[in-house]
PDB file of C-alpha atoms in Angstrom:
ATOM      1  CA  UNK A 183     -31.299 -41.025  45.735  1.00  0.00           C
ATOM      2  CA  UNK A 184     -34.558 -39.712  44.371  1.00  0.00           C
ATOM      3  CA  UNK A 185     -37.085 -38.567  46.940  1.00  0.00           C
ATOM      4  CA  UNK A 186     -40.818 -38.993  47.279  1.00  0.00           C
ATOM      5  CA  UNK A 187     -42.621 -35.662  47.591  1.00  0.00           C
ATOM      6  CA  UNK A 188     -46.216 -35.075  48.588  1.00  0.00           C
ATOM      7  CA  UNK A 189     -47.035 -33.152  45.433  1.00  0.00           C
ATOM      8  CA  UNK A 190     -48.661 -34.109  42.164  1.00  0.00           C
ATOM      9  CA  UNK A 191     -51.596 -36.377  41.507  1.00  0.00           C
ATOM     10  CA  UNK A 192     -49.705 -39.682  42.010  1.00  0.00           C
ATOM     11  CA  UNK A 193     -48.012 -38.836  45.307  1.00  0.00           C
ATOM     12  CA  UNK A 194     -50.601 -40.538  47.532  1.00  0.00           C
ATOM     13  CA  UNK A 195     -50.471 -43.738  45.465  1.00  0.00           C
ATOM     14  CA  UNK A 196     -46.683 -43.821  45.719  1.00  0.00           C
ATOM     15  CA  UNK A 197     -46.852 -43.549  49.505  1.00  0.00           C
ATOM     16  CA  UNK A 198     -49.341 -46.407  49.666  1.00  0.00           C
ATOM     17  CA  UNK A 199     -47.107 -48.505  47.413  1.00  0.00           C
ATOM     18  CA  UNK A 200     -44.191 -48.004  49.791  1.00  0.00           C
ATOM     19  CA  UNK A 201     -46.263 -48.842  52.878  1.00  0.00           C
ATOM     20  CA  UNK A 202     -47.703 -51.889  51.092  1.00  0.00           C
ATOM     21  CA  UNK A 203     -44.197 -53.163  50.330  1.00  0.00           C
ATOM     22  CA  UNK A 204     -43.209 -52.724  53.973  1.00  0.00           C
ATOM     23  CA  UNK A 205     -46.331 -54.505  55.208  1.00  0.00           C
ATOM     24  CA  UNK A 206     -45.995 -57.457  52.825  1.00  0.00           C
ATOM     25  CA  UNK A 207     -42.356 -57.857  53.793  1.00  0.00           C
ATOM     26  CA  UNK A 208     -43.175 -57.810  57.527  1.00  0.00           C
ATOM     27  CA  UNK A 209     -45.956 -60.389  57.198  1.00  0.00           C
ATOM     28  CA  UNK A 210     -43.483 -62.861  55.691  1.00  0.00           C
ATOM     29  CA  UNK A 211     -41.094 -62.449  58.640  1.00  0.00           C
ATOM     30  CA  UNK A 212     -41.151 -63.551  62.275  1.00  0.00           C
ATOM     31  CA  UNK A 213     -42.829 -61.771  65.182  1.00  0.00           C
ATOM     32  CA  UNK A 214     -39.852 -59.536  65.992  1.00  0.00           C
ATOM     33  CA  UNK A 215     -39.418 -58.033  62.498  1.00  0.00           C
ATOM     34  CA  UNK A 216     -43.205 -57.828  62.098  1.00  0.00           C
ATOM     35  CA  UNK A 217     -43.536 -55.719  65.231  1.00  0.00           C
ATOM     36  CA  UNK A 218     -40.560 -53.539  64.278  1.00  0.00           C
ATOM     37  CA  UNK A 219     -41.878 -52.763  60.789  1.00  0.00           C
ATOM     38  CA  UNK A 220     -45.429 -52.206  62.103  1.00  0.00           C
ATOM     39  CA  UNK A 221     -44.044 -49.667  64.547  1.00  0.00           C
ATOM     40  CA  UNK A 222     -42.195 -47.870  61.771  1.00  0.00           C
ATOM     41  CA  UNK A 223     -45.260 -47.888  59.509  1.00  0.00           C
ATOM     42  CA  UNK A 224     -47.398 -46.415  62.313  1.00  0.00           C
ATOM     43  CA  UNK A 225     -44.802 -43.747  63.030  1.00  0.00           C
ATOM     44  CA  UNK A 226     -44.466 -42.863  59.342  1.00  0.00           C
ATOM     45  CA  UNK A 227     -48.226 -42.719  58.830  1.00  0.00           C
ATOM     46  CA  UNK A 228     -48.693 -40.489  61.868  1.00  0.00           C
ATOM     47  CA  UNK A 229     -45.688 -38.202  61.753  1.00  0.00           C
ATOM     48  CA  UNK A 230     -43.641 -38.391  58.536  1.00  0.00           C
ATOM     49  CA  UNK A 231     -43.211 -35.105  56.650  1.00  0.00           C
ATOM     50  CA  UNK A 232     -43.295 -36.281  53.028  1.00  0.00           C
ATOM     51  CA  UNK A 233     -42.708 -32.836  51.545  1.00  0.00           C
ATOM     52  CA  UNK A 234     -39.431 -32.394  53.435  1.00  0.00           C
ATOM     53  CA  UNK A 235     -38.650 -36.132  53.546  1.00  0.00           C
ATOM     54  CA  UNK A 236     -38.019 -36.116  57.284  1.00  0.00           C
ATOM     55  CA  UNK A 237     -39.182 -37.490  60.607  1.00  0.00           C
ATOM     56  CA  UNK A 238     -38.737 -35.243  63.625  1.00  0.00           C
ATOM     57  CA  UNK A 239     -40.316 -36.810  66.709  1.00  0.00           C
ATOM     58  CA  UNK A 240     -39.027 -37.105  70.263  1.00  0.00           C
ATOM     59  CA  UNK A 241     -38.539 -40.465  71.980  1.00  0.00           C
ATOM     60  CA  UNK A 242     -41.231 -39.677  74.552  1.00  0.00           C
ATOM     61  CA  UNK A 243     -43.831 -39.065  71.840  1.00  0.00           C
ATOM     62  CA  UNK A 244     -42.789 -42.208  69.966  1.00  0.00           C
ATOM     63  CA  UNK A 245     -43.023 -44.229  73.191  1.00  0.00           C
ATOM     64  CA  UNK A 246     -46.575 -42.965  73.729  1.00  0.00           C
ATOM     65  CA  UNK A 247     -47.549 -43.841  70.142  1.00  0.00           C
ATOM     66  CA  UNK A 248     -46.045 -47.333  70.392  1.00  0.00           C
ATOM     67  CA  UNK A 249     -47.257 -47.979  73.970  1.00  0.00           C
ATOM     68  CA  UNK A 250     -43.716 -48.799  75.125  1.00  0.00           C
ATOM     69  CA  UNK A 251     -41.044 -47.193  77.292  1.00  0.00           C
ATOM     70  CA  UNK A 252     -38.326 -44.889  75.953  1.00  0.00           C
ATOM     71  CA  UNK A 253     -35.667 -47.596  76.318  1.00  0.00           C
ATOM     72  CA  UNK A 254     -37.602 -49.742  73.838  1.00  0.00           C
ATOM     73  CA  UNK A 255     -37.878 -46.773  71.465  1.00  0.00           C
ATOM     74  CA  UNK A 256     -34.115 -46.278  71.601  1.00  0.00           C
ATOM     75  CA  UNK A 257     -33.510 -49.966  70.865  1.00  0.00           C
ATOM     76  CA  UNK A 258     -36.039 -50.162  68.019  1.00  0.00           C
ATOM     77  CA  UNK A 259     -34.798 -46.957  66.342  1.00  0.00           C
ATOM     78  CA  UNK A 260     -31.254 -48.342  66.531  1.00  0.00           C
ATOM     79  CA  UNK A 261     -32.443 -51.507  64.755  1.00  0.00           C
ATOM     80  CA  UNK A 262     -34.071 -49.440  62.005  1.00  0.00           C
ATOM     81  CA  UNK A 263     -30.845 -47.468  61.542  1.00  0.00           C
ATOM     82  CA  UNK A 264     -28.860 -50.692  61.444  1.00  0.00           C
ATOM     83  CA  UNK A 265     -31.205 -52.034  58.743  1.00  0.00           C
ATOM     84  CA  UNK A 266     -30.603 -48.855  56.751  1.00  0.00           C
ATOM     85  CA  UNK A 267     -34.323 -48.023  56.652  1.00  0.00           C
ATOM     86  CA  UNK A 268     -33.826 -44.871  58.721  1.00  0.00           C
ATOM     87  CA  UNK A 269     -30.817 -42.571  58.487  1.00  0.00           C
ATOM     88  CA  UNK A 270     -29.937 -39.664  60.724  1.00  0.00           C
ATOM     89  CA  UNK A 271     -30.467 -36.394  58.889  1.00  0.00           C
ATOM     90  CA  UNK A 272     -29.496 -34.214  61.863  1.00  0.00           C
ATOM     91  CA  UNK A 273     -28.248 -35.467  65.218  1.00  0.00           C
ATOM     92  CA  UNK A 274     -30.222 -34.396  68.252  1.00  0.00           C
ATOM     93  CA  UNK A 275     -28.772 -32.043  70.844  1.00  0.00           C
ATOM     94  CA  UNK A 276     -29.939 -30.285  73.984  1.00  0.00           C
ATOM     95  CA  UNK A 277     -33.438 -29.013  73.312  1.00  0.00           C
ATOM     96  CA  UNK A 278     -33.535 -30.534  69.813  1.00  0.00           C
ATOM     97  CA  UNK A 279     -34.666 -34.036  68.809  1.00  0.00           C
ATOM     98  CA  UNK A 280     -32.879 -36.176  66.233  1.00  0.00           C
ATOM     99  CA  UNK A 281     -34.127 -35.722  62.691  1.00  0.00           C
ATOM    100  CA  UNK A 282     -34.423 -38.855  60.521  1.00  0.00           C
ATOM    101  CA  UNK A 283     -35.292 -39.646  56.946  1.00  0.00           C
ATOM    102  CA  UNK A 284     -36.267 -42.911  55.307  1.00  0.00           C
ATOM    103  CA  UNK A 285     -33.848 -44.463  52.829  1.00  0.00           C
ATOM    104  CA  UNK A 286     -36.597 -45.346  50.384  1.00  0.00           C
ATOM    105  CA  UNK A 287     -34.268 -47.082  47.945  1.00  0.00           C
ATOM    106  CA  UNK A 288     -32.971 -49.353  50.726  1.00  0.00           C
ATOM    107  CA  UNK A 289     -36.498 -50.191  51.842  1.00  0.00           C
ATOM    108  CA  UNK A 290     -37.524 -51.084  48.307  1.00  0.00           C
ATOM    109  CA  UNK A 291     -34.485 -53.271  47.784  1.00  0.00           C
ATOM    110  CA  UNK A 292     -35.081 -55.092  51.052  1.00  0.00           C
ATOM    111  CA  UNK A 293     -38.782 -55.671  50.372  1.00  0.00           C
ATOM    112  CA  UNK A 294     -38.527 -56.522  46.665  1.00  0.00           C
ATOM    113  CA  UNK A 295     -38.763 -60.267  47.314  1.00  0.00           C
ATOM    114  CA  UNK A 296     -42.307 -59.727  48.623  1.00  0.00           C
ATOM    115  CA  UNK A 297     -43.647 -57.733  45.652  1.00  0.00           C
ATOM    116  CA  UNK A 298     -44.804 -60.791  43.708  1.00  0.00           C
ATOM    117  CA  UNK A 299     -47.026 -61.817  46.634  1.00  0.00           C
ATOM    118  CA  UNK A 300     -48.871 -58.489  46.388  1.00  0.00           C
ATOM    119  CA  UNK A 301     -49.780 -59.057  42.762  1.00  0.00           C
ATOM    120  CA  UNK A 302     -48.419 -58.839  39.192  1.00  0.00           C
ATOM    121  CA  UNK A 303     -49.873 -55.352  38.689  1.00  0.00           C
ATOM    122  CA  UNK A 304     -48.008 -54.068  41.740  1.00  0.00           C
ATOM    123  CA  UNK A 305     -44.760 -55.751  40.699  1.00  0.00           C
ATOM    124  CA  UNK A 306     -45.020 -54.340  37.187  1.00  0.00           C
ATOM    125  CA  UNK A 307     -45.746 -50.865  38.515  1.00  0.00           C
ATOM    126  CA  UNK A 308     -42.784 -50.946  40.895  1.00  0.00           C
ATOM    127  CA  UNK A 309     -40.283 -52.195  38.316  1.00  0.00           C
ATOM    128  CA  UNK A 310     -41.098 -49.915  35.413  1.00  0.00           C
ATOM    129  CA  UNK A 311     -38.380 -47.475  34.378  1.00  0.00           C
ATOM    130  CA  UNK A 312     -40.135 -44.223  35.205  1.00  0.00           C
ATOM    131  CA  UNK A 313     -43.327 -42.620  36.462  1.00  0.00           C
ATOM    132  CA  UNK A 314     -44.715 -40.360  33.764  1.00  0.00           C
ATOM    133  CA  UNK A 315     -45.855 -37.410  35.836  1.00  0.00           C
ATOM    134  CA  UNK A 316     -43.890 -34.191  35.566  1.00  0.00           C
ATOM    135  CA  UNK A 317     -45.297 -32.949  38.858  1.00  0.00           C
ATOM    136  CA  UNK A 318     -43.965 -35.884  40.909  1.00  0.00           C
ATOM    137  CA  UNK A 319     -40.434 -36.828  41.847  1.00  0.00           C
ATOM    138  CA  UNK A 320     -41.040 -40.605  41.979  1.00  0.00           C
ATOM    139  CA  UNK A 321     -39.837 -43.389  44.144  1.00  0.00           C
ATOM    140  CA  UNK A 322     -36.624 -44.988  42.844  1.00  0.00           C
ATOM    141  CA  UNK A 323     -38.526 -47.620  40.883  1.00  0.00           C
ATOM    142  CA  UNK A 324     -35.895 -48.542  38.300  1.00  0.00           C
ATOM    143  CA  UNK A 325     -35.176 -51.858  40.011  1.00  0.00           C
ATOM    144  CA  UNK A 326     -35.038 -54.909  37.763  1.00  0.00           C
ATOM    145  CA  UNK A 327     -36.983 -58.072  38.434  1.00  0.00           C
ATOM    146  CA  UNK A 328     -33.662 -59.816  38.750  1.00  0.00           C
ATOM    147  CA  UNK A 329     -33.489 -58.022  42.082  1.00  0.00           C
ATOM    148  CA  UNK A 330     -31.067 -55.691  43.725  1.00  0.00           C
ATOM    149  CA  UNK A 331     -30.697 -58.041  46.654  1.00  0.00           C
ATOM    150  CA  UNK A 332     -28.812 -61.218  47.236  1.00  0.00           C
ATOM    151  CA  UNK A 333     -25.485 -62.530  46.013  1.00  0.00           C
ATOM    152  CA  UNK A 334     -26.603 -62.454  42.384  1.00  0.00           C
ATOM    153  CA  UNK A 335     -26.618 -58.644  42.492  1.00  0.00           C
ATOM    154  CA  UNK A 336     -23.135 -58.470  43.998  1.00  0.00           C
ATOM    155  CA  UNK A 337     -24.511 -58.113  47.521  1.00  0.00           C
ATOM    156  CA  UNK A 338     -24.175 -60.409  50.515  1.00  0.00           C
ATOM    157  CA  UNK A 339     -26.954 -60.939  53.050  1.00  0.00           C
ATOM    158  CA  UNK A 340     -26.822 -58.826  56.220  1.00  0.00           C
ATOM    159  CA  UNK A 341     -26.223 -60.465  59.612  1.00  0.00           C
ATOM    160  CA  UNK A 342     -29.075 -62.174  61.417  1.00  0.00           C
ATOM    161  CA  UNK A 343     -30.460 -59.688  63.965  1.00  0.00           C
ATOM    162  CA  UNK A 344     -32.609 -62.151  65.916  1.00  0.00           C
ATOM    163  CA  UNK A 345     -30.345 -62.258  68.985  1.00  0.00           C
ATOM    164  CA  UNK A 346     -30.848 -58.504  69.495  1.00  0.00           C
ATOM    165  CA  UNK A 347     -27.353 -57.798  70.861  1.00  0.00           C
ATOM    166  CA  UNK A 348     -25.615 -54.492  70.329  1.00  0.00           C
ATOM    167  CA  UNK A 349     -22.902 -56.245  68.289  1.00  0.00           C
ATOM    168  CA  UNK A 350     -25.440 -57.737  65.857  1.00  0.00           C
ATOM    169  CA  UNK A 351     -26.886 -54.268  65.246  1.00  0.00           C
ATOM    170  CA  UNK A 352     -23.381 -52.859  64.801  1.00  0.00           C
ATOM    171  CA  UNK A 353     -22.525 -55.606  62.306  1.00  0.00           C
ATOM    172  CA  UNK A 354     -25.667 -54.797  60.332  1.00  0.00           C
ATOM    173  CA  UNK A 355     -24.699 -51.126  60.329  1.00  0.00           C
ATOM    174  CA  UNK A 356     -21.146 -51.910  59.152  1.00  0.00           C
ATOM    175  CA  UNK A 357     -22.523 -54.239  56.481  1.00  0.00           C
ATOM    176  CA  UNK A 358     -24.687 -51.442  55.123  1.00  0.00           C
ATOM    177  CA  UNK A 359     -21.748 -49.032  54.977  1.00  0.00           C
ATOM    178  CA  UNK A 360     -19.262 -51.221  53.103  1.00  0.00           C
ATOM    179  CA  UNK A 361     -19.969 -54.865  52.293  1.00  0.00           C
ATOM    180  CA  UNK A 362     -16.474 -55.595  50.971  1.00  0.00           C
ATOM    181  CA  UNK A 363     -14.854 -54.322  54.144  1.00  0.00           C
ATOM    182  CA  UNK A 364     -17.467 -56.082  56.254  1.00  0.00           C
ATOM    183  CA  UNK A 365     -16.839 -59.455  54.610  1.00  0.00           C
ATOM    184  CA  UNK A 366     -13.075 -59.079  54.859  1.00  0.00           C
ATOM    185  CA  UNK A 367     -12.767 -57.977  58.511  1.00  0.00           C
ATOM    186  CA  UNK A 368     -16.014 -57.538  60.461  1.00  0.00           C
ATOM    187  CA  UNK A 369     -18.104 -60.629  59.650  1.00  0.00           C
ATOM    188  CA  UNK A 370     -15.649 -62.989  61.362  1.00  0.00           C
ATOM    189  CA  UNK A 371     -15.659 -61.039  64.629  1.00  0.00           C
ATOM    190  CA  UNK A 372     -17.867 -62.555  67.319  1.00  0.00           C
ATOM    191  CA  UNK A 373     -19.176 -61.145  70.572  1.00  0.00           C
ATOM    192  CA  UNK A 374     -17.538 -62.608  73.685  1.00  0.00           C
ATOM    193  CA  UNK A 375     -19.423 -60.433  76.145  1.00  0.00           C
ATOM    194  CA  UNK A 376     -19.363 -57.196  78.128  1.00  0.00           C
ATOM    195  CA  UNK A 377     -17.213 -56.025  80.994  1.00  0.00           C
ATOM    196  CA  UNK A 378     -19.186 -53.007  82.136  1.00  0.00           C
ATOM    197  CA  UNK A 379     -18.889 -50.422  79.355  1.00  0.00           C
ATOM    198  CA  UNK A 380     -16.296 -52.528  77.503  1.00  0.00           C
ATOM    199  CA  UNK A 381     -17.418 -54.695  74.566  1.00  0.00           C
ATOM    200  CA  UNK A 382     -15.226 -57.792  74.065  1.00  0.00           C
ATOM    201  CA  UNK A 383     -14.916 -59.167  70.522  1.00  0.00           C
ATOM    202  CA  UNK A 384     -13.135 -62.326  69.369  1.00  0.00           C
ATOM    203  CA  UNK A 385     -11.183 -62.591  66.101  1.00  0.00           C
ATOM    204  CA  UNK A 386     -10.307 -65.887  64.308  1.00  0.00           C
ATOM    205  CA  UNK A 387      -6.544 -65.229  64.361  1.00  0.00           C
ATOM    206  CA  UNK A 388      -3.972 -63.021  66.078  1.00  0.00           C
ATOM    207  CA  UNK A 389      -3.215 -61.258  62.796  1.00  0.00           C
ATOM    208  CA  UNK A 390      -6.919 -60.577  62.248  1.00  0.00           C
ATOM    209  CA  UNK A 391      -7.279 -59.184  65.771  1.00  0.00           C
ATOM    210  CA  UNK A 392      -4.188 -56.976  65.469  1.00  0.00           C
ATOM    211  CA  UNK A 393      -5.175 -55.631  62.047  1.00  0.00           C
ATOM    212  CA  UNK A 394      -8.727 -54.746  63.080  1.00  0.00           C
ATOM    213  CA  UNK A 395      -7.498 -53.215  66.326  1.00  0.00           C
ATOM    214  CA  UNK A 396      -4.969 -51.053  64.459  1.00  0.00           C
ATOM    215  CA  UNK A 397      -7.093 -49.955  61.510  1.00  0.00           C
ATOM    216  CA  UNK A 398     -10.777 -50.224  62.485  1.00  0.00           C
ATOM    217  CA  UNK A 399     -11.190 -50.106  66.268  1.00  0.00           C
ATOM    218  CA  UNK A 400     -12.317 -46.472  66.293  1.00  0.00           C
ATOM    219  CA  UNK A 401     -14.737 -47.133  63.439  1.00  0.00           C
ATOM    220  CA  UNK A 402     -16.252 -50.061  65.352  1.00  0.00           C
ATOM    221  CA  UNK A 403     -16.448 -47.993  68.545  1.00  0.00           C
ATOM    222  CA  UNK A 404     -18.226 -45.146  66.738  1.00  0.00           C
ATOM    223  CA  UNK A 405     -20.739 -47.632  65.257  1.00  0.00           C
ATOM    224  CA  UNK A 406     -21.258 -49.191  68.710  1.00  0.00           C
ATOM    225  CA  UNK A 407     -21.972 -45.831  70.295  1.00  0.00           C
ATOM    226  CA  UNK A 408     -24.506 -45.012  67.593  1.00  0.00           C
ATOM    227  CA  UNK A 409     -26.631 -47.959  68.783  1.00  0.00           C
ATOM    228  CA  UNK A 410     -25.590 -48.198  72.439  1.00  0.00           C
ATOM    229  CA  UNK A 411     -24.100 -45.130  74.134  1.00  0.00           C
ATOM    230  CA  UNK A 412     -23.072 -47.203  77.163  1.00  0.00           C
ATOM    231  CA  UNK A 413     -20.184 -48.712  75.162  1.00  0.00           C
ATOM    232  CA  UNK A 414     -17.055 -46.617  75.622  1.00  0.00           C
ATOM    233  CA  UNK A 415     -14.376 -49.174  74.717  1.00  0.00           C
ATOM    234  CA  UNK A 416     -13.990 -52.047  72.232  1.00  0.00           C
ATOM    235  CA  UNK A 417     -11.434 -54.801  72.792  1.00  0.00           C
ATOM    236  CA  UNK A 418     -10.529 -57.318  70.066  1.00  0.00           C
ATOM    237  CA  UNK A 419      -8.986 -60.545  71.364  1.00  0.00           C
ATOM    238  CA  UNK A 420      -7.789 -63.791  69.853  1.00  0.00           C
TER     239      UNK A 420
END
């Protein structure tokens, strides 16, 4: 993926174009997604290192910026990872915060349906084949007006995240990793509930449950723990 760098005479305009796309997309959504994207935009505007393409901010500082508690920060950052808008560049450890970067191509693909509402000049600028400035590594703007989203582009829509459960965020994460695998095995799994640190999932058939348990249980558990560290076991039942 090409990266946006804060060099060259067009760099500032490219940043504004990206933030405009995010804002237009959020305004067409409900209150939950609006608040989530606004929080990301504020964080990016305040703390994103465009030259290095990274975000290195502790949860306490983010909580102060967003006027929320650290639990909310953890939940919102997990949603942004599940959407694919933020990816972990370096996992945090003792004395070191997690380092993120924006997946700019993913953000543009997700927001492309809102470009026309911004204006024809914006849409034309974002869909041209290249930015003619040798000093700038541009945004990945070679997206056709036909769209890189939706079933017509060989993609299937991600799960609805409105219920806010850990399983919905995990499904969105799995969808972003491999849509074919997601459609075949993960989409049909439903959340039955929690038993302490155990997440209970329901499969549509015994074969489906046995196959997922044999081949993908560890993958699902790893995805669960990336959004909710309190999950230490996944059980698939029929």
